[in-house]
CSV table of C-alpha atoms in Angstrom, one decimal:
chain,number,residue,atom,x,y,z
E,205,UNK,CA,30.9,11.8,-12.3
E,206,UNK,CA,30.4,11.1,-8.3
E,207,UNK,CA,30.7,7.6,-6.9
E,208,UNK,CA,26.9,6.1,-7.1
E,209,UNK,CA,25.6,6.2,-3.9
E,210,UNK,CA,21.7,5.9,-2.0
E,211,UNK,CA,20.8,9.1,-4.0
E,212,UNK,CA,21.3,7.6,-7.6
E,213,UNK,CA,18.9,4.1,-6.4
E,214,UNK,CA,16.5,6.4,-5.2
E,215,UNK,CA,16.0,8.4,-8.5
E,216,UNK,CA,15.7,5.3,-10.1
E,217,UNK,CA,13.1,3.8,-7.5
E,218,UNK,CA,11.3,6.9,-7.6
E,219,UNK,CA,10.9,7.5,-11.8
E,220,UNK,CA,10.2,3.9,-11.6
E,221,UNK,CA,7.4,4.3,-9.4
E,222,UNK,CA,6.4,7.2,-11.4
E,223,UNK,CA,6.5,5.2,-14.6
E,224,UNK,CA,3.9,3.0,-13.0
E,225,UNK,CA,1.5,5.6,-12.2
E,226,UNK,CA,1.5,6.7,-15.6
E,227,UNK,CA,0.4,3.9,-16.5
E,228,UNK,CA,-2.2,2.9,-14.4
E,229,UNK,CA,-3.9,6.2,-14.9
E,230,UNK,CA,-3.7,6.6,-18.9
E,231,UNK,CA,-4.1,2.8,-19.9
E,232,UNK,CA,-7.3,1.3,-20.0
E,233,UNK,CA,-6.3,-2.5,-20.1
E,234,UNK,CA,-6.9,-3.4,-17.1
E,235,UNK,CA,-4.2,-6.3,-17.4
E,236,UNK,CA,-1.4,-3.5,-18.7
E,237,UNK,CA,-2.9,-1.4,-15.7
E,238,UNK,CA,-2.0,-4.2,-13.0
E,239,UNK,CA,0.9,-4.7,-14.9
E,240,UNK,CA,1.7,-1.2,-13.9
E,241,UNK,CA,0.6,-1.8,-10.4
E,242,UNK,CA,3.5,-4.4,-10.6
E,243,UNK,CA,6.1,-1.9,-11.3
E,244,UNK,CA,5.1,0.6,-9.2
E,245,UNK,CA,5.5,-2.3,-6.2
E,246,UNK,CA,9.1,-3.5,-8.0
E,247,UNK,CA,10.0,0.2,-7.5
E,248,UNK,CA,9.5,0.1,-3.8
E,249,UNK,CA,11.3,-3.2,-3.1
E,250,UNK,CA,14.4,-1.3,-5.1
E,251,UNK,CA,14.1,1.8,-2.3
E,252,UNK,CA,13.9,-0.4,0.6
E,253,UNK,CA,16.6,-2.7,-1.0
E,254,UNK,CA,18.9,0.2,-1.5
E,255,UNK,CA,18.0,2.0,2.1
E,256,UNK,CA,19.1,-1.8,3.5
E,257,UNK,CA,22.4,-1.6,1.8
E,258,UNK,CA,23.5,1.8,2.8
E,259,UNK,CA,22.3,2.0,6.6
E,260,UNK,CA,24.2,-1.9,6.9
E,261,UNK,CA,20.4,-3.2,7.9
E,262,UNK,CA,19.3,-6.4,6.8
E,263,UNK,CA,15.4,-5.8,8.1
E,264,UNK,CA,14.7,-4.1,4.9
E,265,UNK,CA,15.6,-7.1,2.8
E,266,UNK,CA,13.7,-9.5,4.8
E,267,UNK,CA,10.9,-6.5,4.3
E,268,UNK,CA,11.4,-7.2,0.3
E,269,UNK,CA,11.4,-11.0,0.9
E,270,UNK,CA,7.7,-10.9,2.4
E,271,UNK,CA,6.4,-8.2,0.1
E,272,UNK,CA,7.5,-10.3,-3.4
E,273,UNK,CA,5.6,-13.4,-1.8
E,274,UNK,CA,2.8,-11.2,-1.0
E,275,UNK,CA,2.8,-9.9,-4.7
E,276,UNK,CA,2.2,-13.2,-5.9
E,277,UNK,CA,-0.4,-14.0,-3.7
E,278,UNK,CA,-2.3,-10.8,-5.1
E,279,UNK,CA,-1.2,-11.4,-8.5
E,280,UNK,CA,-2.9,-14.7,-8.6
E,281,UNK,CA,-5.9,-13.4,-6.8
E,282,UNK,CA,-6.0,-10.7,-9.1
E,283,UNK,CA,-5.8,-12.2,-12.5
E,284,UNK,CA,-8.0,-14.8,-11.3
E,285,UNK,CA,-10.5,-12.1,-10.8
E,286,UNK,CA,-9.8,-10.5,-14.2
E,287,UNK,CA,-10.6,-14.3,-15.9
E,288,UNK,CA,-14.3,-13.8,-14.2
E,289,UNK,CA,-14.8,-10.7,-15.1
E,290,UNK,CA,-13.9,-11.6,-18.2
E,291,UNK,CA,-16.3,-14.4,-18.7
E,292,UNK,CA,-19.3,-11.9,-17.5
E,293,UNK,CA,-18.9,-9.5,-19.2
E,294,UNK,CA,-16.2,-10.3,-22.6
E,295,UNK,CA,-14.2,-7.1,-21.7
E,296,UNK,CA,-10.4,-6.4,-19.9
E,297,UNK,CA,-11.1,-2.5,-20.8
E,298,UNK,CA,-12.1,-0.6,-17.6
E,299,UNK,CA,-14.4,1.5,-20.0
E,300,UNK,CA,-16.3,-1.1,-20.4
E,301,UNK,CA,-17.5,-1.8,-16.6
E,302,UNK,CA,-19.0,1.1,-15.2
E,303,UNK,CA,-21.8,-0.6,-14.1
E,304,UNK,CA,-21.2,0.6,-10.8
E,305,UNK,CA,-21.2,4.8,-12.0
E,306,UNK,CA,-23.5,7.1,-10.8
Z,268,UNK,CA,34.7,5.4,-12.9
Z,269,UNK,CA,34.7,1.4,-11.7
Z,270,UNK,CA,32.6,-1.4,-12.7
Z,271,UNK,CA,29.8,-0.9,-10.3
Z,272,UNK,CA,28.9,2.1,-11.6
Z,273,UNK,CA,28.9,1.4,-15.0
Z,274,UNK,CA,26.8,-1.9,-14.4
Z,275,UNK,CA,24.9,0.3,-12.2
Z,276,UNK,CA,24.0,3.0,-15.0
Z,277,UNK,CA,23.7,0.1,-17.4
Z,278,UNK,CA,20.8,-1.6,-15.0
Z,279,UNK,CA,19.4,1.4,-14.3
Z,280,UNK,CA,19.0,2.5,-17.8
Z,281,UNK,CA,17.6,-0.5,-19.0
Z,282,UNK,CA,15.2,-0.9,-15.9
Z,283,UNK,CA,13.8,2.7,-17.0
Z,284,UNK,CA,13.9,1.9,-20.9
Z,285,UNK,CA,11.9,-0.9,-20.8
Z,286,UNK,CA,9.8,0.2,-18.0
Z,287,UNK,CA,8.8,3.0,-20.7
Z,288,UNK,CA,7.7,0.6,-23.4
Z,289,UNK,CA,5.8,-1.6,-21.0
Z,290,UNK,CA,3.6,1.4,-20.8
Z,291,UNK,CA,3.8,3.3,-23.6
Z,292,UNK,CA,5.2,0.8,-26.4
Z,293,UNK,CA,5.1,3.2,-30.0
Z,294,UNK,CA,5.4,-0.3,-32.6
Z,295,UNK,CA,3.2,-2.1,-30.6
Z,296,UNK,CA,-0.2,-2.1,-27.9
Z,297,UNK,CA,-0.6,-5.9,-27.8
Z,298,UNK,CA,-0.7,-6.7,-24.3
Z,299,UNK,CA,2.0,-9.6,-24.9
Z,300,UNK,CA,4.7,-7.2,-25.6
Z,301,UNK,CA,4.0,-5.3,-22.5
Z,302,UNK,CA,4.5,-8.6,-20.6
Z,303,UNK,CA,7.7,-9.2,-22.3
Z,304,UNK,CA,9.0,-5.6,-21.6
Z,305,UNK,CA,7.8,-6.3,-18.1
Z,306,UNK,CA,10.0,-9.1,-17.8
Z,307,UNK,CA,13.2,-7.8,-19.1
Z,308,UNK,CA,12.5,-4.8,-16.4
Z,309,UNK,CA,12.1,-6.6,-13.6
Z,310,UNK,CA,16.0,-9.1,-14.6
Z,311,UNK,CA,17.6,-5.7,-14.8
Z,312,UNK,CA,16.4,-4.9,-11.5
Z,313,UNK,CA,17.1,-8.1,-10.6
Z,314,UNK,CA,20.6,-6.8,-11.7
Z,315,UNK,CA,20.5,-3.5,-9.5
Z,316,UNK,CA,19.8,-5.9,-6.7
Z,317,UNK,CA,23.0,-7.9,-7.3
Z,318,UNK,CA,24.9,-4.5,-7.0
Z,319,UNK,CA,22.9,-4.0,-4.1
Z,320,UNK,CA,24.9,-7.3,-2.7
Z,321,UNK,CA,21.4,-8.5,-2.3
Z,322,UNK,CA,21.9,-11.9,-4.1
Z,323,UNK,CA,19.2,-13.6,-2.6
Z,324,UNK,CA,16.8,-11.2,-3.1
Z,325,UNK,CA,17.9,-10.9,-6.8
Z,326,UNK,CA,17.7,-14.9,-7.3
Z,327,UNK,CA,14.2,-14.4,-6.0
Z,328,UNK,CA,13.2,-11.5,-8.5
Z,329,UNK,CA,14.4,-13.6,-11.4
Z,330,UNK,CA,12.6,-16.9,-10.0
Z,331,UNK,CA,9.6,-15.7,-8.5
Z,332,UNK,CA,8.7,-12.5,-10.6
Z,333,UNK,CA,10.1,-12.8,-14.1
Z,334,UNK,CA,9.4,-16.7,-13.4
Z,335,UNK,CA,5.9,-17.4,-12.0
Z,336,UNK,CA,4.0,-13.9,-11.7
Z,337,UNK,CA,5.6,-13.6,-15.5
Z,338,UNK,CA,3.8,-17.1,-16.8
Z,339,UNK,CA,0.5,-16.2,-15.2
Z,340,UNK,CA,0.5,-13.0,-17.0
Z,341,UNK,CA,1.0,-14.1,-20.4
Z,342,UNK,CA,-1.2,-17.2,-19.5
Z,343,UNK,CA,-3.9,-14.7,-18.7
Z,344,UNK,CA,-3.6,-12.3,-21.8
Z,345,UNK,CA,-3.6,-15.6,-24.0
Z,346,UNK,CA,-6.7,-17.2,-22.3
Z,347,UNK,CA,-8.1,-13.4,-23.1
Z,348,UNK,CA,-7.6,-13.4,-26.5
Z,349,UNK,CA,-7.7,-9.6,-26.2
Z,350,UNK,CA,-6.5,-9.1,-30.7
Z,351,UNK,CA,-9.8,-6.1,-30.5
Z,352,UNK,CA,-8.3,-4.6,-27.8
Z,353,UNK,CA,-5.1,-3.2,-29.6
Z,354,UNK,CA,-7.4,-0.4,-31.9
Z,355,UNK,CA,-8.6,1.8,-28.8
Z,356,UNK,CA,-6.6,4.9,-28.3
Z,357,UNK,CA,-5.3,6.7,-25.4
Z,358,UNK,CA,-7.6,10.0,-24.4
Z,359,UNK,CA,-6.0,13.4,-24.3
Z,360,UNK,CA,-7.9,13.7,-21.0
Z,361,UNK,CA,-6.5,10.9,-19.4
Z,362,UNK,CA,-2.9,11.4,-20.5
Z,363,UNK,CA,-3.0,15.0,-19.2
Z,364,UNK,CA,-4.2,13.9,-15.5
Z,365,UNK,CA,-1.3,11.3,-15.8
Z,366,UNK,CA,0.9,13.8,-16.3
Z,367,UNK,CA,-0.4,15.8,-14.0
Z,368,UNK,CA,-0.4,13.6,-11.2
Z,369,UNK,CA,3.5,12.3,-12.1
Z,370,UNK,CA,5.0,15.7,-12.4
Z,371,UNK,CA,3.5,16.1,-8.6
Z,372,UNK,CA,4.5,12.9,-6.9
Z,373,UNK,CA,7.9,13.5,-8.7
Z,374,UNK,CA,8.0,17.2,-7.7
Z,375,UNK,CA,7.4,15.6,-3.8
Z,376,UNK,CA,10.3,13.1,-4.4
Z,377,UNK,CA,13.1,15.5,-5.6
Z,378,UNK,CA,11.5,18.0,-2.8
Z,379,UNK,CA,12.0,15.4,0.0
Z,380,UNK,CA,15.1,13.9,-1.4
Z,381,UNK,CA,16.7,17.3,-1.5
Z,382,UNK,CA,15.2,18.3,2.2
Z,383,UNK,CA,16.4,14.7,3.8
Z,384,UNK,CA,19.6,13.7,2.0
Z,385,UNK,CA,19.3,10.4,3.6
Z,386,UNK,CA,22.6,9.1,1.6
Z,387,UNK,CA,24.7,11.8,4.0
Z,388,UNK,CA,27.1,11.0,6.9
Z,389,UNK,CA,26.5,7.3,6.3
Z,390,UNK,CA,29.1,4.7,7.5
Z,391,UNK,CA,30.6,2.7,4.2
Z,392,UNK,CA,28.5,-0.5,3.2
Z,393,UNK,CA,30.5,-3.7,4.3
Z,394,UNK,CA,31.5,-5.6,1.1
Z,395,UNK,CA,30.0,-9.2,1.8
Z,396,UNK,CA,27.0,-10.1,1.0
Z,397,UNK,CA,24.5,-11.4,3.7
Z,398,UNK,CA,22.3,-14.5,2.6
Z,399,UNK,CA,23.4,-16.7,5.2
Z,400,UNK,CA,22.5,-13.8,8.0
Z,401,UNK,CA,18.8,-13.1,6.1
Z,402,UNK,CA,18.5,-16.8,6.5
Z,403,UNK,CA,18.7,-16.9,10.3
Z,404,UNK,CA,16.8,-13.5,10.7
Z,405,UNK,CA,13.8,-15.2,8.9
Z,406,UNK,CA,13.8,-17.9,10.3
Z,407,UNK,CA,14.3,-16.4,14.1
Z,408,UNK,CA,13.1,-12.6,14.5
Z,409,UNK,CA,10.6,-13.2,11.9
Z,410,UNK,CA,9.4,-16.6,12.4
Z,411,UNK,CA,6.1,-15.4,13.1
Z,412,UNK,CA,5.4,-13.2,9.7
Z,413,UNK,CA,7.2,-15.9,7.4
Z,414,UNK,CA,4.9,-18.6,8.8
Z,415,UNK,CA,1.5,-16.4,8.3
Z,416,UNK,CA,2.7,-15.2,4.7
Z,417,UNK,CA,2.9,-19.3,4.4
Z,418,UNK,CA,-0.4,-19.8,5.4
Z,419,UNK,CA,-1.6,-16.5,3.1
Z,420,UNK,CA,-0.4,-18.0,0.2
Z,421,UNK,CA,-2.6,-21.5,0.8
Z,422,UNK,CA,-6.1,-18.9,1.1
Z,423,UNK,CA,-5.1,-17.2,-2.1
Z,424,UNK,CA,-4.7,-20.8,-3.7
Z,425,UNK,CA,-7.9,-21.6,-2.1
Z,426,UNK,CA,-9.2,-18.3,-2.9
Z,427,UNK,CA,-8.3,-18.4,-6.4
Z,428,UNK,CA,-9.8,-21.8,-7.3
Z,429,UNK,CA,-12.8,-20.9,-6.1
Z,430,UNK,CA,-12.9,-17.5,-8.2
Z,431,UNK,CA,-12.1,-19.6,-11.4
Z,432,UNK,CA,-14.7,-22.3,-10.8
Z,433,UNK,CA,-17.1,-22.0,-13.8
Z,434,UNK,CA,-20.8,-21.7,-12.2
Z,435,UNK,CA,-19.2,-19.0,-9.6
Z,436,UNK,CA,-22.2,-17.4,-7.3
């Protein structure tokens, strides 16, 4: 087997990433969806993590740093939304709010 | 083969096991045990970062991800109650645009991966890790950003309190 090297991170980032789009697309909670939104992010902080380590550049961490605080900003922003959704209308299921269909 | 690659298969096999059942779990489609499987994927990444010699960065997934972002979760789904939630199933249709849609972005990966080969002609990574150097970059090349993500965090406080007020117009 070869030495692991920014090849091996990057098939992991990018399956991970893929993983997460699975799941956004086929499942219909929409809290199991963000938490697929989650992954897919986590997945791009492992790319850039990896690319930082192998190129001796420290910009990409620091890159990482501000993206995980700005994740949970959106997290909170986002489940807070999901709570008043949730009190309207008694639903996390995407198939139930298609109020806004054609 | 050394240790680094063996915890390196290790991590990355776990990150990519459990990154499966929090989608896709076959014993179970509570929510809660999505949350969980979430958690344990994001420490083993956590782990791949520690490889990485990013050990602040990995300090910060554990605290921050499978910490805080991890608590909100579970403290959303059990404020939910979503128990009726567990019967629907998944529809063919759905899972075949999934598919569909995975097998291209992955087919646009391998492609670019295999056109690029970014990991060639690259000097060797120095062995030390570099906390004390992401330290002063912050706080001098990006003073700026770090003080604005600061100030981003208190409107999504603010934002959020309003969103969960109870007579929200």
């Amino acid at each position: 087997m070869t030495h692991v090297g920014l090849e091996h991170y990057l098939i992991v980032s990018a399956l991970l990433f893929a993983l997460g789009l699975l799941g956004v697309i086929t499942r219909r909670n929409l809290l199991v969806m963000y938490m697929s939104l989650e992954l897919m992010l986590n997945s791009a902080n492992l790319a850039l993590v990896s690319f930082s380590r192998f190129n001796n550049n420290l910009n990409g961490q620091v890159m990482v740093f501000f993206i995980i605080t700005v994740a949970a900003a959106e997290v909170a922003v986002g489940l807070a939304l999901i709570v008043a959704l949730y009190r309207k209308r008694q639903s996390a299921h995407v198939e139930d709010l298609t109020s806004m269909k054609l | 083969m050394a240790l680094p690659d063996i915890l390196f298969y290790v991590f990355a096999a776990l990150t990519l096991l459990c990154g499966v059942l929090v989608i896709a779990n076959p014993f179970s489609r509570n929510p809660v045990t999505s949350a969980m499987f979430l958690v344990l994927t994001i420490i083993s990444m956590a782990g791949l970062f520690a490889l990485l010699h990013a050990f602040f960065l990995a300090a910060v997934q554990v605290l921050v991800y499978a910490g805080a972002v991890m608590v909100l979760f579970l403290f959303v789904i059990m404020l939910l109650d979503l128990k009726e939630e567990e019967r629907r199933r998944i529809k063919i249709f759905s899972l075949v645009a999934g598919l569909v849609s995975v097998g291209a972005i992955l087919f646009i990966f391998t492609k670019a991966l295999a056109t690029a080969q970014p990991g060639k002609n690259l000097p060797a990574p120095t062995a030390e890790g570099a906390t004390a150097i992401l330290g002063k970059m912050l706080f001098t090349d990006y003073l700026l950003p770090f003080e604005i993500v600061s100030i981003l965090l208190l409107v999504a406080m603010v934002g959020v309190i309003l969103l969960s007020k109870k007579d929200l117009k």
